[in-house]
Short mmCIF file of C-alpha atoms in Angstrom, two decimals:
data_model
loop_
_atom_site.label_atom_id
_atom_site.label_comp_id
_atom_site.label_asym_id
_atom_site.label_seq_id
_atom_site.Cartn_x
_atom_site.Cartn_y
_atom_site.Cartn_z
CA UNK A 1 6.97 15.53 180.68
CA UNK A 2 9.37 13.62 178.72
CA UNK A 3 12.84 12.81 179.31
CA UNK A 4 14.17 16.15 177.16
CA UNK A 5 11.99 17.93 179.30
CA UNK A 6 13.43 16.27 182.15
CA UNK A 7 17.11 16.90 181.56
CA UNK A 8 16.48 20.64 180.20
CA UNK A 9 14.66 21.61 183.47
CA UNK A 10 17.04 19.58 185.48
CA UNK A 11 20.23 21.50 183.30
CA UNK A 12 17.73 25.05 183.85
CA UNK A 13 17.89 24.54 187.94
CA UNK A 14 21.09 23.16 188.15
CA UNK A 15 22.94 26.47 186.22
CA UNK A 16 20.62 28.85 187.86
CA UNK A 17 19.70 27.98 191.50
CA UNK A 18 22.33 30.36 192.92
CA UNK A 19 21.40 33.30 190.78
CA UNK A 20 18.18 32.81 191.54
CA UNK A 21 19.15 32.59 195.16
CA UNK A 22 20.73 35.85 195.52
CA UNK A 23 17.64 37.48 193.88
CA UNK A 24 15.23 35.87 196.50
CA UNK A 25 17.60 36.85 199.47
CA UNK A 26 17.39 40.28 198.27
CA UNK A 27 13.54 40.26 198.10
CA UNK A 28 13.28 38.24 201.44
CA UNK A 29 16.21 39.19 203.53
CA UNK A 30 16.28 35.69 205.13
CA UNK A 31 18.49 33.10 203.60
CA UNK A 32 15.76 30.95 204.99
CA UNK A 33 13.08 32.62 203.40
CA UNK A 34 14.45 32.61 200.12
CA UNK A 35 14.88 29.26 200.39
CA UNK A 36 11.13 28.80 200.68
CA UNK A 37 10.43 31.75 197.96
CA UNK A 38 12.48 29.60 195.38
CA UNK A 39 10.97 26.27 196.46
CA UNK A 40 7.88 28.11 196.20
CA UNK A 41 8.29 29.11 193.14
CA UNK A 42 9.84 25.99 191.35
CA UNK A 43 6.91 24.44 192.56
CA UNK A 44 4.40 26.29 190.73
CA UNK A 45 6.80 26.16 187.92
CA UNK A 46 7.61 23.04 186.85
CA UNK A 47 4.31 21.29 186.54
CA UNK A 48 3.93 23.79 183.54
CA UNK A 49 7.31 23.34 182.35
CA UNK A 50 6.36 21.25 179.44
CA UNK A 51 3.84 23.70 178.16
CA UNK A 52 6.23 27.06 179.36
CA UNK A 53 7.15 28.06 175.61
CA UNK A 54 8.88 31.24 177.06
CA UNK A 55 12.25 32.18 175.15
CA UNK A 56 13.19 33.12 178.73
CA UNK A 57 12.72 30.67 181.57
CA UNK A 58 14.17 32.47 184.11
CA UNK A 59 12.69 35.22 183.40
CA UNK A 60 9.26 33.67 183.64
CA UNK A 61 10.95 32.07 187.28
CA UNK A 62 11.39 35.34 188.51
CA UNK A 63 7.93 37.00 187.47
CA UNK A 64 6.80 33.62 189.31
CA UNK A 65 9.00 34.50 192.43
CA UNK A 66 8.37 38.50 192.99
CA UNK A 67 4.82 37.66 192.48
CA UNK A 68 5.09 35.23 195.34
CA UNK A 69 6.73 37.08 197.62
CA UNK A 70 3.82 40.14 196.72
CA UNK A 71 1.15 37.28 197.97
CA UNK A 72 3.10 36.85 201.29
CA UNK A 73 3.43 40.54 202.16
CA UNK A 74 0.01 40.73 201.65
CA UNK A 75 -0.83 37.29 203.70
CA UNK A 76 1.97 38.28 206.20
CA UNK A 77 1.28 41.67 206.81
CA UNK A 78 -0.65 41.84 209.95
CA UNK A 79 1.69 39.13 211.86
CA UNK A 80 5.01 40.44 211.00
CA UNK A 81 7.54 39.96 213.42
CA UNK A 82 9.35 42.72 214.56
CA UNK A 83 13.12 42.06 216.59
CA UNK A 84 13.13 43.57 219.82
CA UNK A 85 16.95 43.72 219.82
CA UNK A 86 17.80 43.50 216.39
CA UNK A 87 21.44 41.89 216.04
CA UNK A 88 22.75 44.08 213.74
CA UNK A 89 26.27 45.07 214.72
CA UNK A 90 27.94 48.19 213.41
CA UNK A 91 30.09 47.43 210.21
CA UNK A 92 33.72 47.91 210.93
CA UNK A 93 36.22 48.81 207.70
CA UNK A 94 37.42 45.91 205.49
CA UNK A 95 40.59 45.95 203.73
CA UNK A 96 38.78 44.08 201.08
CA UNK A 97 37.11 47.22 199.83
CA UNK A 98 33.39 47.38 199.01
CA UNK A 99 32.62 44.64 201.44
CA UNK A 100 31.64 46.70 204.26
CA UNK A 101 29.44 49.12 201.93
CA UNK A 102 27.58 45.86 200.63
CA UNK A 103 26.59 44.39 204.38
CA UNK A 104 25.68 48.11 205.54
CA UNK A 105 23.35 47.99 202.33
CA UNK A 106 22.12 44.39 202.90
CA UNK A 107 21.54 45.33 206.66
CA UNK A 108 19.86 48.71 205.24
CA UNK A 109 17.74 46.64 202.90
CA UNK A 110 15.80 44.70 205.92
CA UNK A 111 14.89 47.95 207.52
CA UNK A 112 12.81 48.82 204.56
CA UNK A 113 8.85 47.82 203.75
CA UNK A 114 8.64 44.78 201.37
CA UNK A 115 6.98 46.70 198.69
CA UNK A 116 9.73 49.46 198.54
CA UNK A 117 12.73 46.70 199.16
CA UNK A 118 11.17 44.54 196.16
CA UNK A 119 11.37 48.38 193.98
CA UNK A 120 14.88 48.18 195.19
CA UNK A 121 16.04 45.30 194.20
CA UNK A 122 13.93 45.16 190.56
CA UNK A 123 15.12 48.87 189.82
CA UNK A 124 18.79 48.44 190.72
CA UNK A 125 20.15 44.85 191.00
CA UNK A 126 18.12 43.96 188.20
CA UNK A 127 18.15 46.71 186.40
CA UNK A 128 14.58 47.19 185.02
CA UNK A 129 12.80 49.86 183.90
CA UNK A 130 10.10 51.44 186.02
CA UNK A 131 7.45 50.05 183.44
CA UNK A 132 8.79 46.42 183.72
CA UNK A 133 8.89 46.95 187.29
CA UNK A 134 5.71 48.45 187.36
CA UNK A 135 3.97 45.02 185.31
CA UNK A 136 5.71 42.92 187.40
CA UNK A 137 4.74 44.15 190.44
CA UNK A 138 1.22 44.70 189.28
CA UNK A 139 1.15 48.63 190.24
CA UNK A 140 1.04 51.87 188.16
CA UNK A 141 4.62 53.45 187.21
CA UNK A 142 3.83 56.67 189.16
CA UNK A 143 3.87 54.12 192.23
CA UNK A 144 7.27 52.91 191.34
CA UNK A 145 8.51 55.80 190.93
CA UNK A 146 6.98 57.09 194.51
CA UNK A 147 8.59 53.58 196.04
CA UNK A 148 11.80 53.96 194.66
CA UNK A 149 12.21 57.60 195.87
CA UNK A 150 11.24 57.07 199.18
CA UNK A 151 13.36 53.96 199.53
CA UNK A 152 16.32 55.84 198.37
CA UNK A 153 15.68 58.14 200.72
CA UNK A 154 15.21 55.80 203.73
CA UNK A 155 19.04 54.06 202.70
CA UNK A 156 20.43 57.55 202.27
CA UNK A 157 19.09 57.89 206.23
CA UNK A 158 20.36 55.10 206.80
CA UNK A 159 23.67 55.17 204.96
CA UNK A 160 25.31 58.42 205.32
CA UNK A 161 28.69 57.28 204.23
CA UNK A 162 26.60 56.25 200.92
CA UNK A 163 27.08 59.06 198.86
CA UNK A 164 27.12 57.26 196.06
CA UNK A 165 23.14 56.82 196.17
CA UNK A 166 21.05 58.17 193.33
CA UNK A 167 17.97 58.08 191.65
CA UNK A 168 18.14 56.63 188.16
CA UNK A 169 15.37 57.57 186.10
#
């Protein structure tokens, strides 16, 4: 890699670690985690950097990420941990506004599956359609769709004051 190289990737992670921060603690739910799924990810990034002739890099960082994270639910799976006294405490009312909506969704987003929380997070905080979702997460559209619906359903469970939840199609 040569010294342009260097300084574009350099530039590239330097602009775009946080974004790409927030993304990974919304597919992980673990600050720490996401730490490790971007790590992860930059690593099997940027030896191909040089050769990446993608007109979006962080694009391509992301497909590299939610794949990723796919290969850990399914490495993970059978030795999940599961809290026996999770330390979730009830969200109290902010005078900041939205606040305590977003940490009753972000504690609502742990208590779903991987596979439906990474739907959730492609489908809505990215905003991608269910196609792009559906290559990216190397499934069928039909089991987006079936993901997204019963996600939505689990947060509206879990959110009644959320009545702002709906399906986008």
């Amino acid at each position: 890699m040569d010294e342009d190289e260097r300084a574009r990737l350099a530039e590239f992670v330097g602009s775009r670690t946080p974004a790409l921060m927030r993304v990974a603690y919304l597919l992980t739910g673990d600050r720490n985690a996401a730490e490790d799924l971007l790590q992860s990810a930059l690593a099997r990034t940027i030896p191909k950097w040089g050769t990446i002739r993608h007109a979006d890099p962080e694009g391509y960082l992301r497909v590299v990420m939610y794949r990723e994270q796919i290969s850990w639910w399914r490495r993970f799976r059978r030795w999940r941990e599961t809290p026996l006294n999770p330390a979730d405490e009830p969200v109290r009312a902010d005078p900041s506004g939205g606040s305590d909506l977003r940490l009753a969704m972000r504690a609502a987003l742990r208590h779903l599956p991987p596979a439906q929380r990474a739907v959730v997070v492609l489908r809505y905080y990215e905003d991608l359609p269910e196609a792009r979702v559906a290559e990216l997460l190397g499934c069928s559209v039909g089991t987006v769709r079936s993901r997204t619906h019963r996600a939505v359903g689990r947060l509206r469970a879990l959110l009644p004051e959320a009545e702002m939840l709906e399906v986008r199609r």
